[in-house]
Amino acid sequence: MGFKILEYLQPFCSFLPEVSKPERKIQFREKVLWTAITLFIFLVCCQIPLFGIMSSESADPFYWLRVIMASNRGTLMELGISPIVTSGLIMQLLAGTKIIEVGDSVKDRALFNGAQKLFGMLITVCQAIVYVVTGMYGEPSDLGMGICLLIIIQLLCAGLIVLLLDELLQKGYGLGSGISLFIATNICETIVWKAFSPATINTGKGTEFEGAVIALFHLLATRTDKVRGLREAFYRQNLPNLMNLMATVAVFLIVIYFQGFRVDLPIKSARYRGQYSSYPIKLFYTSNIPIILQSALVSNIYFLSQILSSKFAGNVFVNLIGTWAESGYQRYPIGGLCYYLSPPETIGHIITDPIHAIIYIIFMLGSCAFLSKTWIDVSGSSAKDVARQLRDQQMLMRGHREKSMVHELNRYIPTAAAFGGLCIGALSVLADFLGAIGSGTGILLAVTIIYQYFEIFVKEQSEMGGMSTLFF
C-alpha cells in the first residue's frame, strides 16, 4: 500500500507558475511558430554566460553528458534538462514501485505532474548549491556570499524557464515536448559541427581540421601520398573521422527501419456496425523515454561520484563508486562503478577489457527494459489506460468483449514496452561500439525525436487535408 503523499504536496504546487491549456484549437502554423520561439529562447540561454563566475581551466566533469542533457558549461543552461528528467525518473520509480499512490483520475494525474515540477525545482536548487560549493565557478571564499547566491538564483530561474518551455509545448501550443526538442537540437548541432567544423588543431603531424568532411579534402590536398591521406581521413585517432560519420549514418538508418515494426490490433466501433479500424502497438512503444531516463540515472551517478572523489580522494568506498582522470578539458572514469557504466571507447578497448564491455551491455539492456516497463504504468499508456481510451471512443477489440480487452492488451503492451526498451539499449550499445559521433545514446535520442516530429507532421497533414493547408 503506497503513501498518499501527493495530497500533502498540493498546497506547495500552487505556488509554481503554470501554463494554462489552450482554449481553442491551435493551428499548425501557430504550433510551428511557438516551437521556433521556444527553441530560440533555449539557444539564447545556451549562449548567455552566468554572471559572477570565474573562468576555470579545470576539466569539465560533465563533458560526456552535456550533449544528452542539453547543457552548456558556464551559461544559464549549465544544468540543462537534467533536473526535470531526474525528477521524472525518481517520481516514476516511486509510482512504479507503489511507494506513492497515483490514481487514474484527472485530478491525481494533475497532482502527480505538479509534484514532479516541484521536485524538479528542488533538484535544480540542490544541484546549483552543489555546483557553487564544490568550486565549479571558483572558490566560494573568493566569490563571496553575494555572488554565490546570485549564481544559484540565475540557475534556478534558468531551470524554471526550461520547465515552462517544456510545459508550453506539451500543453498543445507547440509540437512535441521541450525536452525532446532541446536534446535533438544539441545532438544534431554536435554531429554537424564534428562533420564540418573549420576549427584547426595541431596534432603533432601538422595542422588538421576538426570536421571529418573538411579534413578529408584537406588531407587529400596536402598529403603527397593520396592513399595514405585517404586512410588517415577514415581512421585518424582523437578527432572525428569518416568512419565515425558513416557509423552515425548507419545507426540513423537502422533506427528508422526499426521504427516501422509494429502489431496492428483489429478494433471496431461499438456504435456503428461495419466500422473497422486498427490500434497499432509499436516495437518502440515507449519511444526514447527509456534512454532519456537511463541517461539521467547515469549522469547523477557520475555527478555524485565526481563530487565525492574531489572531496574524499583515496577513500575506499568513494573509489568503489568511481575513480577519475583528466585529459585536457575532459574527465573520464578509469575505475569503480562509473567505469563499468561508461561505454568502451574503441574496439581495442573491448578486446583488452571484455569484462567492462559485458557489464556495460548487461546494464544498458537491463536498465532500458526495466525503465520502459515501469514507465507505462505512470504515463497513461498501460493496458488498462488504453482499454479505457478505447471505451471512451466507443471502440472494441474485434472478437473480444469489453471486459476482456485489458487481458488481451496485456498480452502485447508490457511485452512491447520491455522488448522495445531492450532493443533501444542494444542499438545504443551498437552505436557506441561502432564509434558513432555524439555517443550511441545521443544518436538514438536524435533519431527517435526526429522521427516523432515526422509523425506529428504527417498526422497534422492528414487532419488538415494536405500540405498547402498546413501553412496557408
Short mmCIF file of C-alpha atoms in Angstrom, two decimals:
data_model
loop_
_atom_site.label_atom_id
_atom_site.label_comp_id
_atom_site.label_asym_id
_atom_site.label_seq_id
_atom_site.Cartn_x
_atom_site.Cartn_y
_atom_site.Cartn_z
CA MET A 1 0.00 0.00 0.00
CA GLY A 2 1.53 3.30 -1.08
CA PHE A 3 1.51 6.66 0.64
CA LYS A 4 -0.92 9.35 -0.48
CA ILE A 5 1.83 11.94 -0.18
CA LEU A 6 0.76 13.82 -3.31
CA GLU A 7 -2.23 15.34 -1.48
CA TYR A 8 0.11 16.92 1.07
CA LEU A 9 2.17 18.49 -1.74
CA GLN A 10 -0.83 20.13 -3.39
CA PRO A 11 -0.59 23.45 -1.44
CA PHE A 12 3.08 23.84 -2.43
CA CYS A 13 2.39 23.04 -6.10
CA SER A 14 0.03 26.01 -6.31
CA PHE A 15 3.00 28.39 -5.90
CA LEU A 16 4.63 27.15 -9.12
CA PRO A 17 3.79 29.04 -12.34
CA GLU A 18 1.76 27.01 -14.79
CA VAL A 19 0.95 27.25 -18.49
CA SER A 20 -2.83 27.07 -18.97
CA LYS A 21 -4.30 24.78 -21.61
CA PRO A 22 -5.31 26.46 -24.88
CA GLU A 23 -8.99 27.39 -25.04
CA ARG A 24 -9.14 26.85 -28.80
CA LYS A 25 -7.54 24.55 -31.35
CA ILE A 26 -4.05 25.78 -32.16
CA GLN A 27 -3.37 25.84 -35.91
CA PHE A 28 -0.30 24.03 -37.24
CA ARG A 29 1.46 27.22 -38.35
CA GLU A 30 0.99 28.66 -34.83
CA LYS A 31 2.45 25.49 -33.33
CA VAL A 32 5.47 25.80 -35.63
CA LEU A 33 5.86 29.44 -34.57
CA TRP A 34 5.69 28.65 -30.83
CA THR A 35 8.11 25.74 -31.29
CA ALA A 36 10.56 28.04 -33.09
CA ILE A 37 10.24 30.69 -30.35
CA THR A 38 10.83 28.04 -27.66
CA LEU A 39 13.94 26.79 -29.45
CA PHE A 40 15.20 30.35 -29.94
CA ILE A 41 14.87 31.12 -26.20
CA PHE A 42 16.72 27.91 -25.34
CA LEU A 43 19.57 28.64 -27.78
CA VAL A 44 19.91 32.21 -26.46
CA CYS A 45 20.10 30.90 -22.88
CA CYS A 46 22.83 28.48 -24.04
CA GLN A 47 24.98 31.49 -25.01
CA ILE A 48 24.35 33.82 -22.05
CA PRO A 49 27.19 33.35 -19.51
CA LEU A 50 26.43 33.17 -15.81
CA PHE A 51 27.18 36.50 -14.13
CA GLY A 52 29.83 36.44 -11.43
CA ILE A 53 31.65 33.20 -12.25
CA MET A 54 35.43 32.98 -12.52
CA SER A 55 36.99 31.46 -15.63
CA SER A 56 38.09 27.89 -14.97
CA GLU A 57 40.82 25.97 -16.78
CA SER A 58 39.93 22.75 -14.99
CA ALA A 59 38.45 19.75 -16.77
CA ASP A 60 34.70 19.71 -17.32
CA PRO A 61 33.33 16.94 -15.05
CA PHE A 62 30.19 16.55 -17.16
CA TYR A 63 31.75 16.75 -20.64
CA TRP A 64 30.38 13.34 -21.72
CA LEU A 65 26.81 14.08 -20.65
CA ARG A 66 26.32 17.67 -21.78
CA VAL A 67 25.10 16.75 -25.27
CA ILE A 68 22.47 14.36 -23.94
CA MET A 69 21.41 16.63 -21.06
CA ALA A 70 21.23 19.70 -23.38
CA SER A 71 23.53 21.72 -21.14
CA ASN A 72 26.31 24.22 -21.86
CA ARG A 73 29.11 24.89 -19.38
CA GLY A 74 29.25 28.32 -17.76
CA THR A 75 25.93 29.53 -19.23
CA LEU A 76 22.34 29.78 -18.00
CA MET A 77 21.84 26.28 -19.43
CA GLU A 78 24.52 24.85 -17.14
CA LEU A 79 22.04 22.33 -15.71
CA GLY A 80 20.13 21.79 -18.97
CA ILE A 81 17.22 19.38 -18.69
CA SER A 82 18.92 17.28 -16.01
CA PRO A 83 16.72 18.42 -13.04
CA ILE A 84 13.47 17.84 -14.96
CA VAL A 85 14.48 14.41 -16.25
CA THR A 86 15.86 13.39 -12.85
CA SER A 87 12.63 14.36 -11.09
CA GLY A 88 10.67 12.40 -13.72
CA LEU A 89 12.91 9.37 -13.19
CA ILE A 90 12.55 9.41 -9.38
CA MET A 91 8.78 10.05 -9.43
CA GLN A 92 8.32 7.29 -12.00
CA LEU A 93 10.25 4.80 -9.88
CA LEU A 94 8.31 5.80 -6.74
CA ALA A 95 5.00 5.36 -8.55
CA GLY A 96 6.09 2.18 -10.35
CA THR A 97 7.15 0.52 -7.08
CA LYS A 98 3.87 1.67 -5.43
CA ILE A 99 5.71 3.71 -2.78
CA ILE A 100 3.42 6.58 -3.67
CA GLU A 101 -0.14 6.16 -4.92
CA VAL A 102 -1.11 7.62 -8.28
CA GLY A 103 -4.77 7.18 -9.18
CA ASP A 104 -6.30 7.07 -12.65
CA SER A 105 -8.38 10.22 -12.24
CA VAL A 106 -7.56 13.54 -13.92
CA LYS A 107 -7.03 15.13 -10.50
CA ASP A 108 -4.46 12.50 -9.47
CA ARG A 109 -2.58 12.87 -12.76
CA ALA A 110 -2.51 16.65 -12.33
CA LEU A 111 -1.23 16.22 -8.77
CA PHE A 112 1.49 13.85 -9.99
CA ASN A 113 2.62 16.32 -12.68
CA GLY A 114 2.59 19.19 -10.16
CA ALA A 115 4.66 17.17 -7.68
CA GLN A 116 7.10 16.31 -10.47
CA LYS A 117 7.51 20.02 -11.28
CA LEU A 118 8.02 20.88 -7.61
CA PHE A 119 10.57 18.10 -7.21
CA GLY A 120 12.33 19.31 -10.37
CA MET A 121 12.75 22.79 -8.92
CA LEU A 122 14.08 21.35 -5.63
CA ILE A 123 16.65 19.31 -7.59
CA THR A 124 17.60 22.47 -9.52
CA VAL A 125 18.30 24.32 -6.25
CA CYS A 126 20.25 21.38 -4.79
CA GLN A 127 22.37 20.95 -7.94
CA ALA A 128 23.03 24.70 -8.13
CA ILE A 129 24.18 24.78 -4.49
CA VAL A 130 26.45 21.76 -5.01
CA TYR A 131 27.96 23.28 -8.17
CA VAL A 132 28.77 26.51 -6.31
CA VAL A 133 30.00 24.90 -3.08
CA THR A 134 32.33 22.44 -4.88
CA GLY A 135 34.08 25.28 -6.70
CA MET A 136 32.95 24.77 -10.29
CA TYR A 137 32.79 28.55 -10.73
CA GLY A 138 35.69 29.43 -8.46
CA GLU A 139 36.34 29.03 -4.76
CA PRO A 140 33.29 30.20 -2.75
CA SER A 141 35.59 32.17 -0.41
CA ASP A 142 36.91 34.13 -3.41
CA LEU A 143 33.48 34.67 -4.95
CA GLY A 144 31.79 35.91 -1.79
CA MET A 145 28.38 35.07 -0.33
CA GLY A 146 26.52 37.59 -2.54
CA ILE A 147 27.91 36.26 -5.85
CA CYS A 148 27.35 32.64 -4.79
CA LEU A 149 23.70 33.41 -4.02
CA LEU A 150 23.36 35.28 -7.33
CA ILE A 151 24.69 32.28 -9.30
CA ILE A 152 22.21 29.97 -7.56
CA ILE A 153 19.33 32.34 -8.35
CA GLN A 154 20.41 32.50 -12.02
CA LEU A 155 20.45 28.71 -12.29
CA LEU A 156 17.08 28.47 -10.53
CA CYS A 157 15.49 30.97 -12.95
CA ALA A 158 17.00 29.14 -15.93
CA GLY A 159 15.60 25.84 -14.61
CA LEU A 160 12.16 27.42 -14.30
CA ILE A 161 12.41 28.73 -17.88
CA VAL A 162 13.22 25.23 -19.18
CA LEU A 163 10.31 23.77 -17.20
CA LEU A 164 7.82 26.33 -18.55
CA LEU A 165 9.08 26.00 -22.14
CA ASP A 166 8.61 22.22 -21.94
CA GLU A 167 5.13 22.65 -20.46
CA LEU A 168 4.23 25.19 -23.15
CA LEU A 169 4.84 22.66 -25.92
CA GLN A 170 3.29 19.72 -24.08
CA LYS A 171 0.08 21.64 -23.36
CA GLY A 172 -0.53 21.83 -27.12
CA TYR A 173 0.82 25.25 -28.08
CA GLY A 174 3.77 23.70 -29.92
CA LEU A 175 4.98 20.42 -31.41
CA GLY A 176 6.29 17.56 -29.27
CA SER A 177 7.95 18.38 -25.95
CA GLY A 178 10.60 20.89 -24.95
CA ILE A 179 12.90 18.21 -23.53
CA SER A 180 12.92 16.26 -26.81
CA LEU A 181 13.39 19.43 -28.85
CA PHE A 182 16.37 20.61 -26.78
CA ILE A 183 18.05 17.19 -26.81
CA ALA A 184 17.67 16.76 -30.58
CA THR A 185 18.96 20.29 -31.24
CA ASN A 186 22.05 19.76 -29.08
CA ILE A 187 22.87 16.38 -30.62
CA CYS A 188 22.32 17.49 -34.24
CA GLU A 189 24.44 20.58 -33.58
CA THR A 190 27.26 18.34 -32.30
CA ILE A 191 27.05 16.00 -35.32
CA VAL A 192 27.07 18.85 -37.86
CA TRP A 193 29.96 20.57 -36.05
CA LYS A 194 32.09 17.44 -35.90
CA ALA A 195 31.40 16.75 -39.57
CA PHE A 196 32.04 20.27 -40.92
CA SER A 197 33.96 22.12 -38.21
CA PRO A 198 36.52 24.57 -39.68
CA ALA A 199 38.47 24.68 -36.38
CA THR A 200 42.11 23.66 -36.73
CA ILE A 201 44.08 21.51 -34.28
CA ASN A 202 47.80 20.80 -34.17
CA THR A 203 48.07 17.01 -33.88
CA GLY A 204 51.86 16.78 -33.94
CA LYS A 205 51.84 15.69 -37.57
CA GLY A 206 50.75 19.10 -38.73
CA THR A 207 47.59 21.20 -38.56
CA GLU A 208 44.34 19.34 -39.22
CA PHE A 209 40.70 20.40 -39.41
CA GLU A 210 38.37 19.11 -36.71
CA GLY A 211 35.46 18.42 -39.09
CA ALA A 212 35.64 14.96 -40.68
CA VAL A 213 34.42 16.06 -44.14
CA ILE A 214 36.63 19.16 -44.33
CA ALA A 215 39.58 17.08 -43.07
CA LEU A 216 39.05 14.65 -45.98
CA PHE A 217 39.55 17.36 -48.62
CA HIS A 218 42.38 18.99 -46.65
CA LEU A 219 44.30 15.72 -46.25
CA LEU A 220 43.83 14.80 -49.91
CA ALA A 221 45.06 18.25 -50.93
CA THR A 222 48.09 18.43 -48.62
CA ARG A 223 49.35 14.82 -48.49
CA THR A 224 51.65 13.73 -51.32
CA ASP A 225 50.60 10.12 -50.73
CA LYS A 226 46.88 10.30 -51.53
CA VAL A 227 46.14 6.75 -50.38
CA ARG A 228 47.72 7.47 -47.00
CA GLY A 229 45.80 10.74 -46.77
CA LEU A 230 42.53 8.93 -47.55
CA ARG A 231 43.31 6.26 -44.95
CA GLU A 232 44.06 8.95 -42.40
CA ALA A 233 40.75 10.71 -43.13
CA PHE A 234 38.88 7.46 -42.50
CA TYR A 235 40.77 6.16 -39.47
CA ARG A 236 42.52 9.09 -37.72
CA GLN A 237 42.50 8.92 -33.91
CA ASN A 238 41.41 11.54 -31.32
CA LEU A 239 39.49 13.55 -33.95
CA PRO A 240 36.23 12.81 -35.82
CA ASN A 241 36.87 10.65 -38.88
CA LEU A 242 34.80 9.44 -41.82
CA MET A 243 34.24 6.01 -40.23
CA ASN A 244 32.59 7.75 -37.27
CA LEU A 245 30.41 9.72 -39.69
CA MET A 246 29.46 6.61 -41.66
CA ALA A 247 28.63 4.77 -38.42
CA THR A 248 26.38 7.67 -37.44
CA VAL A 249 24.50 7.50 -40.77
CA ALA A 250 24.22 3.69 -40.45
CA VAL A 251 22.69 3.95 -36.96
CA PHE A 252 20.23 6.59 -38.23
CA LEU A 253 19.04 4.21 -40.97
CA ILE A 254 18.85 1.17 -38.64
CA VAL A 255 16.74 3.03 -36.06
CA ILE A 256 14.39 4.41 -38.73
CA TYR A 257 13.98 0.85 -40.08
CA PHE A 258 13.06 -0.50 -36.63
CA GLN A 259 10.58 2.36 -36.11
CA GLY A 260 8.31 0.66 -38.66
CA PHE A 261 7.94 -2.55 -36.62
CA ARG A 262 4.50 -2.78 -35.04
CA VAL A 263 1.50 -5.04 -34.35
CA ASP A 264 -1.93 -3.83 -35.51
CA LEU A 265 -4.77 -4.97 -33.25
CA PRO A 266 -8.16 -5.02 -35.07
CA ILE A 267 -10.82 -2.84 -33.42
CA LYS A 268 -14.41 -1.99 -34.33
CA SER A 269 -16.95 0.66 -33.42
CA ALA A 270 -19.49 -0.24 -30.74
CA ARG A 271 -21.85 2.41 -32.12
CA TYR A 272 -21.74 1.91 -35.89
CA ARG A 273 -21.95 -1.56 -37.43
CA GLY A 274 -19.29 -2.34 -40.00
CA GLN A 275 -16.84 0.41 -38.99
CA TYR A 276 -13.44 -1.26 -38.53
CA SER A 277 -10.01 0.10 -37.73
CA SER A 278 -6.77 -0.97 -36.05
CA TYR A 279 -4.79 0.03 -32.96
CA PRO A 280 -1.01 -0.01 -33.59
CA ILE A 281 1.40 -1.21 -30.89
CA LYS A 282 4.91 -0.24 -31.96
CA LEU A 283 8.12 -2.05 -31.13
CA PHE A 284 9.40 1.20 -29.57
CA TYR A 285 6.20 1.50 -27.53
CA THR A 286 7.69 3.96 -25.03
CA SER A 287 9.79 5.68 -27.73
CA ASN A 288 13.00 7.26 -26.37
CA ILE A 289 11.83 7.53 -22.73
CA PRO A 290 13.98 4.58 -21.50
CA ILE A 291 17.20 6.02 -22.88
CA ILE A 292 16.43 9.51 -21.53
CA LEU A 293 15.77 8.14 -18.04
CA GLN A 294 18.82 5.87 -18.25
CA SER A 295 20.96 8.87 -19.21
CA ALA A 296 19.58 10.80 -16.23
CA LEU A 297 20.39 7.87 -13.93
CA VAL A 298 24.00 7.62 -15.20
CA SER A 299 24.52 11.39 -15.13
CA ASN A 300 23.51 11.54 -11.46
CA ILE A 301 25.79 8.62 -10.56
CA TYR A 302 28.65 10.41 -12.38
CA PHE A 303 27.77 13.66 -10.61
CA LEU A 304 27.77 12.04 -7.16
CA SER A 305 30.99 10.14 -7.87
CA GLN A 306 32.93 13.20 -9.04
CA ILE A 307 31.78 15.28 -6.09
CA LEU A 308 32.84 12.57 -3.64
CA SER A 309 36.16 11.89 -5.40
CA SER A 310 37.09 15.58 -5.34
CA LYS A 311 36.41 15.84 -1.60
CA PHE A 312 37.39 12.36 -0.37
CA ALA A 313 40.04 11.21 -2.83
CA GLY A 314 41.58 7.88 -1.85
CA ASN A 315 38.63 6.71 0.25
CA VAL A 316 37.91 3.02 -0.44
CA PHE A 317 34.12 3.41 -0.70
CA VAL A 318 34.44 6.50 -2.92
CA ASN A 319 36.83 4.59 -5.21
CA LEU A 320 34.30 1.78 -5.47
CA ILE A 321 31.80 4.27 -6.92
CA GLY A 322 34.36 5.69 -9.35
CA THR A 323 37.89 6.98 -9.87
CA TRP A 324 38.56 9.70 -12.44
CA ALA A 325 41.37 11.01 -14.64
CA GLU A 326 41.74 14.23 -16.64
CA SER A 327 42.62 14.63 -20.30
CA GLY A 328 42.63 18.24 -21.47
CA TYR A 329 39.22 19.69 -20.62
CA GLN A 330 37.63 16.26 -20.11
CA ARG A 331 37.29 13.98 -17.11
CA TYR A 332 36.68 10.30 -17.68
CA PRO A 333 36.23 7.28 -15.35
CA ILE A 334 39.12 4.84 -15.05
CA GLY A 335 37.81 2.60 -12.26
CA GLY A 336 34.92 1.72 -9.99
CA LEU A 337 31.22 1.50 -10.84
CA CYS A 338 31.29 4.56 -13.12
CA TYR A 339 33.96 2.96 -15.30
CA TYR A 340 31.81 -0.12 -15.91
CA LEU A 341 28.72 2.04 -16.64
CA SER A 342 30.63 4.00 -19.31
CA PRO A 343 30.85 2.71 -22.91
CA PRO A 344 34.16 1.26 -24.19
CA GLU A 345 35.79 3.89 -26.39
CA THR A 346 37.07 1.65 -29.20
CA ILE A 347 37.01 -1.94 -30.43
CA GLY A 348 40.51 -2.27 -28.99
CA HIS A 349 39.19 -1.49 -25.50
CA ILE A 350 36.55 -4.22 -25.88
CA ILE A 351 39.27 -6.77 -26.70
CA THR A 352 41.62 -5.69 -23.90
CA ASP A 353 38.87 -5.43 -21.24
CA PRO A 354 35.94 -7.70 -22.21
CA ILE A 355 34.51 -7.67 -18.66
CA HIS A 356 33.93 -3.91 -18.98
CA ALA A 357 32.10 -4.44 -22.27
CA ILE A 358 29.95 -7.29 -20.91
CA ILE A 359 28.90 -5.38 -17.76
CA TYR A 360 28.12 -2.29 -19.86
CA ILE A 361 25.94 -4.31 -22.25
CA ILE A 362 24.05 -6.01 -19.40
CA PHE A 363 23.48 -2.67 -17.65
CA MET A 364 22.25 -0.90 -20.81
CA LEU A 365 19.87 -3.69 -21.84
CA GLY A 366 18.56 -4.36 -18.35
CA SER A 367 18.06 -0.72 -17.30
CA CYS A 368 16.34 0.28 -20.56
CA ALA A 369 13.98 -2.71 -20.42
CA PHE A 370 13.12 -2.09 -16.74
CA LEU A 371 12.57 1.67 -17.16
CA SER A 372 10.45 1.13 -20.27
CA LYS A 373 8.31 -1.47 -18.48
CA THR A 374 7.72 0.73 -15.42
CA TRP A 375 7.12 3.90 -17.47
CA ILE A 376 3.86 2.62 -19.00
CA ASP A 377 2.24 2.39 -15.56
CA VAL A 378 2.69 6.09 -14.74
CA SER A 379 2.42 7.64 -18.21
CA GLY A 380 -1.14 6.63 -19.04
CA SER A 381 -0.12 4.07 -21.66
CA SER A 382 -0.63 0.76 -19.81
CA ALA A 383 -3.13 -1.87 -21.00
CA LYS A 384 -5.75 -0.57 -18.55
CA ASP A 385 -5.30 3.02 -19.79
CA VAL A 386 -5.51 2.01 -23.46
CA ALA A 387 -8.65 -0.07 -22.81
CA ARG A 388 -10.27 2.93 -21.09
CA GLN A 389 -9.34 5.21 -24.02
CA LEU A 390 -10.91 2.75 -26.48
CA ARG A 391 -14.08 2.53 -24.36
CA ASP A 392 -14.30 6.33 -24.23
CA GLN A 393 -14.14 6.35 -28.04
CA GLN A 394 -16.77 3.57 -28.08
CA MET A 395 -14.36 1.17 -29.76
CA LEU A 396 -13.97 -2.56 -29.02
CA MET A 397 -11.38 -5.16 -29.99
CA ARG A 398 -12.80 -7.49 -32.59
CA GLY A 399 -13.53 -10.93 -31.13
CA HIS A 400 -13.38 -9.68 -27.53
CA ARG A 401 -15.91 -8.35 -25.07
CA GLU A 402 -15.36 -5.06 -23.27
CA LYS A 403 -14.26 -6.79 -20.05
CA SER A 404 -11.64 -8.96 -21.78
CA MET A 405 -9.89 -6.09 -23.60
CA VAL A 406 -7.48 -5.40 -20.75
CA HIS A 407 -6.43 -9.05 -20.64
CA GLU A 408 -5.82 -9.11 -24.40
CA LEU A 409 -3.91 -5.82 -24.40
CA ASN A 410 -1.77 -7.12 -21.53
CA ARG A 411 -0.50 -9.81 -23.90
CA TYR A 412 1.08 -7.16 -26.13
CA ILE A 413 1.75 -3.85 -24.35
CA PRO A 414 4.04 -4.93 -21.45
CA THR A 415 5.98 -7.20 -23.85
CA ALA A 416 6.34 -4.41 -26.43
CA ALA A 417 7.47 -1.98 -23.70
CA ALA A 418 10.12 -4.33 -22.25
CA PHE A 419 11.36 -5.72 -25.57
CA GLY A 420 11.32 -2.26 -27.15
CA GLY A 421 13.40 -0.90 -24.26
CA LEU A 422 15.78 -3.85 -24.71
CA CYS A 423 16.15 -3.03 -28.43
CA ILE A 424 16.72 0.65 -27.64
CA GLY A 425 19.53 -0.34 -25.27
CA ALA A 426 21.01 -2.75 -27.84
CA LEU A 427 21.01 -0.11 -30.57
CA SER A 428 22.68 2.36 -28.21
CA VAL A 429 25.40 -0.20 -27.43
CA LEU A 430 25.87 -0.90 -31.16
CA ALA A 431 26.27 2.81 -31.90
CA ASP A 432 28.84 3.15 -29.10
CA PHE A 433 30.85 0.18 -30.37
CA LEU A 434 30.77 1.50 -33.95
CA GLY A 435 32.08 4.86 -32.75
CA ALA A 436 29.12 6.98 -33.88
CA ILE A 437 29.51 10.75 -33.40
CA GLY A 438 27.79 12.07 -30.29
CA SER A 439 27.68 8.71 -28.42
CA GLY A 440 25.25 5.86 -29.04
CA THR A 441 22.71 7.26 -26.59
CA GLY A 442 22.84 10.67 -28.26
CA ILE A 443 22.36 9.30 -31.77
CA LEU A 444 19.46 7.14 -30.66
CA LEU A 445 17.76 10.09 -28.98
CA ALA A 446 18.23 12.31 -32.03
CA VAL A 447 16.78 9.75 -34.47
CA THR A 448 13.76 8.84 -32.34
CA ILE A 449 12.97 12.51 -31.68
CA ILE A 450 13.29 13.48 -35.35
CA TYR A 451 11.05 10.53 -36.27
CA GLN A 452 8.50 11.68 -33.67
CA TYR A 453 8.39 15.11 -35.28
CA PHE A 454 7.99 13.49 -38.70
CA GLU A 455 5.00 11.51 -37.37
CA ILE A 456 3.49 14.68 -35.87
CA PHE A 457 3.89 16.43 -39.22
CA VAL A 458 2.23 13.54 -41.12
CA LYS A 459 -0.63 13.43 -38.59
CA GLU A 460 -1.24 17.19 -38.83
CA GLN A 461 -1.11 16.99 -42.62
CA SER A 462 -3.72 14.20 -42.75
CA GLU A 463 -6.00 16.09 -40.35
CA MET A 464 -5.74 19.36 -42.29
CA GLY A 465 -6.15 17.71 -45.68
CA GLY A 466 -2.87 18.47 -47.44
CA MET A 467 0.43 20.29 -47.37
CA SER A 468 -0.90 23.65 -48.57
CA THR A 469 -3.48 23.92 -45.76
CA LEU A 470 -0.83 23.41 -43.05
CA PHE A 471 0.85 26.77 -43.56
CA PHE A 472 -1.65 28.86 -45.52
#
